[in-house]
mmCIF file with all atom_site columns, C-alpha atoms in Angstrom:
data_model
loop_
_atom_site.group_PDB
_atom_site.id
_atom_site.type_symbol
_atom_site.label_atom_id
_atom_site.label_alt_id
_atom_site.label_comp_id
_atom_site.label_asym_id
_atom_site.label_entity_id
_atom_site.label_seq_id
_atom_site.pdbx_PDB_ins_code
_atom_site.Cartn_x
_atom_site.Cartn_y
_atom_site.Cartn_z
_atom_site.occupancy
_atom_site.B_iso_or_equiv
_atom_site.pdbx_formal_charge
_atom_site.auth_seq_id
_atom_site.auth_comp_id
_atom_site.auth_asym_id
_atom_site.auth_atom_id
_atom_site.pdbx_PDB_model_num
ATOM 1   C CA . MET A 1 1   ? -23.397 12.467  2.319   1.00 74.00 ? 178 MET A CA 1
ATOM 2   C CA . SER A 1 2   ? -23.868 8.695   2.074   1.00 85.00 ? 179 SER A CA 1
ATOM 3   C CA . GLN A 1 3   ? -21.845 6.384   4.280   1.00 86.00 ? 180 GLN A CA 1
ATOM 4   C CA . LYS A 1 4   ? -20.278 4.748   1.216   1.00 85.00 ? 181 LYS A CA 1
ATOM 5   C CA . LYS A 1 5   ? -19.123 8.092   -0.161  1.00 86.00 ? 182 LYS A CA 1
ATOM 6   C CA . GLN A 1 6   ? -17.754 9.101   3.254   1.00 84.00 ? 183 GLN A CA 1
ATOM 7   C CA . ALA A 1 7   ? -15.756 5.859   3.451   1.00 82.00 ? 184 ALA A CA 1
ATOM 8   C CA . TRP A 1 8   ? -14.404 6.424   -0.074  1.00 82.00 ? 185 TRP A CA 1
ATOM 9   C CA . LYS A 1 9   ? -13.312 9.980   0.806   1.00 87.00 ? 186 LYS A CA 1
ATOM 10  C CA . PHE A 1 10  ? -11.644 8.791   4.023   1.00 84.00 ? 187 PHE A CA 1
ATOM 11  C CA . GLY A 1 11  ? -9.809  6.108   2.014   1.00 84.00 ? 188 GLY A CA 1
ATOM 12  C CA . ARG A 1 12  ? -8.560  8.645   -0.539  1.00 91.00 ? 189 ARG A CA 1
ATOM 13  C CA . PHE A 1 13  ? -7.450  10.962  2.277   1.00 91.00 ? 190 PHE A CA 1
ATOM 14  C CA . ALA A 1 14  ? -5.658  8.037   3.946   1.00 92.00 ? 191 ALA A CA 1
ATOM 15  C CA . GLU A 1 15  ? -3.781  7.206   0.728   1.00 95.00 ? 192 GLU A CA 1
ATOM 16  C CA . GLU A 1 16  ? -2.710  10.838  0.340   1.00 96.00 ? 193 GLU A CA 1
ATOM 17  C CA . LEU A 1 17  ? -1.566  10.966  3.972   1.00 96.00 ? 194 LEU A CA 1
ATOM 18  C CA . ALA A 1 18  ? 0.313   7.671   3.545   1.00 97.00 ? 195 ALA A CA 1
ATOM 19  C CA . ALA A 1 19  ? 2.093   8.995   0.446   1.00 98.00 ? 196 ALA A CA 1
ATOM 20  C CA . TRP A 1 20  ? 3.216   12.098  2.351   1.00 97.00 ? 197 TRP A CA 1
ATOM 21  C CA . HIS A 1 21  ? 4.330   9.918   5.258   1.00 97.00 ? 198 HIS A CA 1
ATOM 22  C CA . LEU A 1 22  ? 6.470   7.828   2.898   1.00 98.00 ? 199 LEU A CA 1
ATOM 23  C CA . ARG A 1 23  ? 8.000   10.920  1.293   1.00 98.00 ? 200 ARG A CA 1
ATOM 24  C CA . PHE A 1 24  ? 8.844   12.286  4.728   1.00 98.00 ? 201 PHE A CA 1
ATOM 25  C CA . ARG A 1 25  ? 10.633  9.003   5.503   1.00 97.00 ? 202 ARG A CA 1
ATOM 26  C CA . GLY A 1 26  ? 12.778  9.272   2.368   1.00 98.00 ? 203 GLY A CA 1
ATOM 27  C CA . TYR A 1 27  ? 10.775  7.230   -0.131  1.00 98.00 ? 204 TYR A CA 1
ATOM 28  C CA . ARG A 1 28  ? 10.087  8.281   -3.691  1.00 98.00 ? 205 ARG A CA 1
ATOM 29  C CA . ILE A 1 29  ? 6.580   7.511   -4.904  1.00 98.00 ? 206 ILE A CA 1
ATOM 30  C CA . VAL A 1 30  ? 6.869   5.476   -8.105  1.00 98.00 ? 207 VAL A CA 1
ATOM 31  C CA . ALA A 1 31  ? 3.149   4.861   -8.676  1.00 97.00 ? 208 ALA A CA 1
ATOM 32  C CA . ARG A 1 32  ? -0.221  5.294   -7.004  1.00 97.00 ? 209 ARG A CA 1
ATOM 33  C CA . GLY A 1 33  ? -3.403  3.365   -7.636  1.00 94.00 ? 210 GLY A CA 1
ATOM 34  C CA . PHE A 1 34  ? -1.783  0.839   -9.982  1.00 97.00 ? 211 PHE A CA 1
ATOM 35  C CA . ARG A 1 35  ? -4.437  -1.476  -11.409 1.00 95.00 ? 212 ARG A CA 1
ATOM 36  C CA . SER A 1 36  ? -4.109  -4.620  -13.439 1.00 94.00 ? 213 SER A CA 1
ATOM 37  C CA . THR A 1 37  ? -6.434  -7.472  -14.274 1.00 94.00 ? 214 THR A CA 1
ATOM 38  C CA . VAL A 1 38  ? -5.111  -9.420  -11.267 1.00 94.00 ? 215 VAL A CA 1
ATOM 39  C CA . GLY A 1 39  ? -5.246  -6.748  -8.558  1.00 92.00 ? 216 GLY A CA 1
ATOM 40  C CA . GLU A 1 40  ? -4.520  -3.243  -7.365  1.00 95.00 ? 217 GLU A CA 1
ATOM 41  C CA . ILE A 1 41  ? -1.687  -1.617  -5.429  1.00 97.00 ? 218 ILE A CA 1
ATOM 42  C CA . ASP A 1 42  ? -2.334  1.583   -3.477  1.00 97.00 ? 219 ASP A CA 1
ATOM 43  C CA . ILE A 1 43  ? 1.249   2.912   -3.530  1.00 98.00 ? 220 ILE A CA 1
ATOM 44  C CA . VAL A 1 44  ? 4.538   1.746   -5.010  1.00 98.00 ? 221 VAL A CA 1
ATOM 45  C CA . ALA A 1 45  ? 7.462   3.503   -3.334  1.00 98.00 ? 222 ALA A CA 1
ATOM 46  C CA . ARG A 1 46  ? 11.234  3.265   -3.594  1.00 98.00 ? 223 ARG A CA 1
ATOM 47  C CA . ARG A 1 47  ? 13.988  4.017   -1.121  1.00 98.00 ? 224 ARG A CA 1
ATOM 48  C CA . GLY A 1 48  ? 17.481  3.052   -2.189  1.00 97.00 ? 225 GLY A CA 1
ATOM 49  C CA . GLN A 1 49  ? 17.441  -0.495  -3.528  1.00 98.00 ? 226 GLN A CA 1
ATOM 50  C CA . VAL A 1 50  ? 14.063  -1.369  -1.978  1.00 98.00 ? 227 VAL A CA 1
ATOM 51  C CA . LEU A 1 51  ? 10.786  -1.255  -3.881  1.00 98.00 ? 228 LEU A CA 1
ATOM 52  C CA . ALA A 1 52  ? 7.829   -1.321  -1.488  1.00 98.00 ? 229 ALA A CA 1
ATOM 53  C CA . PHE A 1 53  ? 4.328   -2.303  -2.558  1.00 98.00 ? 230 PHE A CA 1
ATOM 54  C CA . VAL A 1 54  ? 2.190   -0.511  0.013   1.00 98.00 ? 231 VAL A CA 1
ATOM 55  C CA . GLU A 1 55  ? -1.387  -1.295  1.012   1.00 96.00 ? 232 GLU A CA 1
ATOM 56  C CA . VAL A 1 56  ? -3.126  1.505   2.910   1.00 96.00 ? 233 VAL A CA 1
ATOM 57  C CA . LYS A 1 57  ? -5.753  0.523   5.475   1.00 93.00 ? 234 LYS A CA 1
ATOM 58  C CA . ALA A 1 58  ? -7.964  3.228   6.969   1.00 89.00 ? 235 ALA A CA 1
ATOM 59  C CA . ARG A 1 59  ? -10.275 2.359   9.838   1.00 89.00 ? 236 ARG A CA 1
ATOM 60  C CA . LYS A 1 60  ? -11.640 3.918   13.020  1.00 87.00 ? 237 LYS A CA 1
ATOM 61  C CA . ASP A 1 61  ? -9.039  2.218   15.224  1.00 86.00 ? 238 ASP A CA 1
ATOM 62  C CA . LEU A 1 62  ? -5.645  0.546   14.806  1.00 82.00 ? 239 LEU A CA 1
ATOM 63  C CA . ASP A 1 63  ? -6.865  -2.963  15.650  1.00 81.00 ? 240 ASP A CA 1
ATOM 64  C CA . ALA A 1 64  ? -9.550  -2.850  12.981  1.00 79.00 ? 241 ALA A CA 1
ATOM 65  C CA . ALA A 1 65  ? -7.078  -1.460  10.447  1.00 80.00 ? 242 ALA A CA 1
ATOM 66  C CA . ALA A 1 66  ? -4.456  -4.097  11.251  1.00 80.00 ? 243 ALA A CA 1
ATOM 67  C CA . GLN A 1 67  ? -6.958  -6.945  10.953  1.00 83.00 ? 244 GLN A CA 1
ATOM 68  C CA . SER A 1 68  ? -8.517  -5.726  7.714   1.00 84.00 ? 245 SER A CA 1
ATOM 69  C CA . LEU A 1 69  ? -5.879  -7.178  5.373   1.00 84.00 ? 246 LEU A CA 1
ATOM 70  C CA . ARG A 1 70  ? -7.038  -10.678 4.493   1.00 88.00 ? 247 ARG A CA 1
ATOM 71  C CA . PRO A 1 71  ? -4.873  -13.414 2.907   1.00 86.00 ? 248 PRO A CA 1
ATOM 72  C CA . ARG A 1 72  ? -6.920  -13.351 -0.293  1.00 89.00 ? 249 ARG A CA 1
ATOM 73  C CA . GLN A 1 73  ? -6.353  -9.608  -0.694  1.00 89.00 ? 250 GLN A CA 1
ATOM 74  C CA . ALA A 1 74  ? -2.644  -10.025 0.062   1.00 90.00 ? 251 ALA A CA 1
ATOM 75  C CA . GLY A 1 75  ? -2.488  -12.598 -2.736  1.00 91.00 ? 252 GLY A CA 1
ATOM 76  C CA . ARG A 1 76  ? -4.078  -10.163 -5.184  1.00 94.00 ? 253 ARG A CA 1
ATOM 77  C CA . ILE A 1 77  ? -1.550  -7.500  -4.188  1.00 95.00 ? 254 ILE A CA 1
ATOM 78  C CA . VAL A 1 78  ? 1.320   -9.952  -4.772  1.00 95.00 ? 255 VAL A CA 1
ATOM 79  C CA . ARG A 1 79  ? -0.046  -10.809 -8.234  1.00 95.00 ? 256 ARG A CA 1
ATOM 80  C CA . ALA A 1 80  ? -0.508  -7.106  -9.021  1.00 97.00 ? 257 ALA A CA 1
ATOM 81  C CA . ALA A 1 81  ? 3.104   -6.502  -7.949  1.00 97.00 ? 258 ALA A CA 1
ATOM 82  C CA . GLY A 1 82  ? 4.189   -9.105  -10.493 1.00 96.00 ? 259 GLY A CA 1
ATOM 83  C CA . ALA A 1 83  ? 2.194   -7.311  -13.184 1.00 97.00 ? 260 ALA A CA 1
ATOM 84  C CA . PHE A 1 84  ? 3.723   -3.995  -12.127 1.00 97.00 ? 261 PHE A CA 1
ATOM 85  C CA . ILE A 1 85  ? 7.260   -5.379  -12.423 1.00 97.00 ? 262 ILE A CA 1
ATOM 86  C CA . GLN A 1 86  ? 6.429   -6.815  -15.853 1.00 96.00 ? 263 GLN A CA 1
ATOM 87  C CA . SER A 1 87  ? 5.277   -3.364  -16.943 1.00 96.00 ? 264 SER A CA 1
ATOM 88  C CA . ARG A 1 88  ? 8.479   -1.752  -15.594 1.00 96.00 ? 265 ARG A CA 1
ATOM 89  C CA . PRO A 1 89  ? 11.311  -4.262  -16.076 1.00 95.00 ? 266 PRO A CA 1
ATOM 90  C CA . ALA A 1 90  ? 13.971  -1.700  -15.090 1.00 95.00 ? 267 ALA A CA 1
ATOM 91  C CA . LEU A 1 91  ? 12.742  -2.042  -11.488 1.00 97.00 ? 268 LEU A CA 1
ATOM 92  C CA . SER A 1 92  ? 12.997  -5.842  -11.389 1.00 95.00 ? 269 SER A CA 1
ATOM 93  C CA . ALA A 1 93  ? 16.541  -5.798  -9.963  1.00 96.00 ? 270 ALA A CA 1
ATOM 94  C CA . LEU A 1 94  ? 15.397  -3.997  -6.800  1.00 97.00 ? 271 LEU A CA 1
ATOM 95  C CA . ASP A 1 95  ? 14.609  -5.824  -3.567  1.00 96.00 ? 272 ASP A CA 1
ATOM 96  C CA . GLN A 1 96  ? 10.839  -6.080  -3.255  1.00 97.00 ? 273 GLN A CA 1
ATOM 97  C CA . ARG A 1 97  ? 8.716   -6.100  -0.140  1.00 97.00 ? 274 ARG A CA 1
ATOM 98  C CA . PHE A 1 98  ? 5.107   -5.686  0.914   1.00 97.00 ? 275 PHE A CA 1
ATOM 99  C CA . ASP A 1 99  ? 4.238   -2.983  3.438   1.00 97.00 ? 276 ASP A CA 1
ATOM 100 C CA . VAL A 1 100 ? 1.052   -1.823  5.123   1.00 96.00 ? 277 VAL A CA 1
ATOM 101 C CA . ILE A 1 101 ? 0.300   1.678   6.349   1.00 97.00 ? 278 ILE A CA 1
ATOM 102 C CA . LEU A 1 102 ? -2.457  1.936   8.944   1.00 95.00 ? 279 LEU A CA 1
ATOM 103 C CA . VAL A 1 103 ? -4.361  5.211   9.110   1.00 94.00 ? 280 VAL A CA 1
ATOM 104 C CA . VAL A 1 104 ? -6.802  6.114   11.876  1.00 92.00 ? 281 VAL A CA 1
ATOM 105 C CA . PRO A 1 105 ? -8.365  9.487   12.668  1.00 90.00 ? 282 PRO A CA 1
ATOM 106 C CA . TRP A 1 106 ? -6.273  11.968  14.650  1.00 92.00 ? 283 TRP A CA 1
ATOM 107 C CA . LYS A 1 107 ? -3.122  9.833   14.775  1.00 92.00 ? 284 LYS A CA 1
ATOM 108 C CA . LEU A 1 108 ? 0.042   9.629   12.720  1.00 93.00 ? 285 LEU A CA 1
ATOM 109 C CA . PRO A 1 109 ? 0.132   6.805   10.169  1.00 95.00 ? 286 PRO A CA 1
ATOM 110 C CA . VAL A 1 110 ? 1.694   3.532   11.309  1.00 95.00 ? 287 VAL A CA 1
ATOM 111 C CA . HIS A 1 111 ? 4.058   2.024   8.716   1.00 96.00 ? 288 HIS A CA 1
ATOM 112 C CA . LEU A 1 112 ? 4.581   -1.735  8.943   1.00 94.00 ? 289 LEU A CA 1
ATOM 113 C CA . GLY A 1 113 ? 7.550   -2.468  6.696   1.00 94.00 ? 290 GLY A CA 1
ATOM 114 C CA . ASP A 1 114 ? 7.838   -5.983  5.265   1.00 93.00 ? 291 ASP A CA 1
ATOM 115 C CA . ALA A 1 115 ? 4.387   -6.735  6.708   1.00 91.00 ? 292 ALA A CA 1
ATOM 116 C CA . TRP A 1 116 ? 4.066   -10.058 4.881   1.00 89.00 ? 293 TRP A CA 1
ATOM 117 C CA . ARG A 1 117 ? 5.909   -12.242 2.434   1.00 88.00 ? 294 ARG A CA 1
ATOM 118 C CA . PRO A 1 118 ? 4.382   -13.997 -0.545  1.00 85.00 ? 295 PRO A CA 1
ATOM 119 C CA . GLU A 1 119 ? 3.948   -17.723 -0.281  1.00 75.00 ? 296 GLU A CA 1
ATOM 120 C CA . LEU A 1 120 ? 6.154   -19.430 -2.824  1.00 61.00 ? 297 LEU A CA 1
#
């Protein structure tokens, strides 16, 4: 199997694991793999009055996973979140935040709630 295909499969596995992790913590998955012309969101999850836009990062170690979210990508996720809210106006009244879930082999996922805030 090619290295690119292996990385893709690990990423898909990481997103599935992250979704289960969120469910276990009381979140309801609203959407997965949301795409718009301005960006993509791995998982949109809700718990109570909070709507979390979740980026999943899968790497070989936690440091690499934590450092893999770049400001440019964060900006695309913020713009995609805006497009998501426009497509589902009923969710616009919820508090919104941006989370990251770090996934590394043989460890439980690490959920960083409110990992960054959009620049206004």
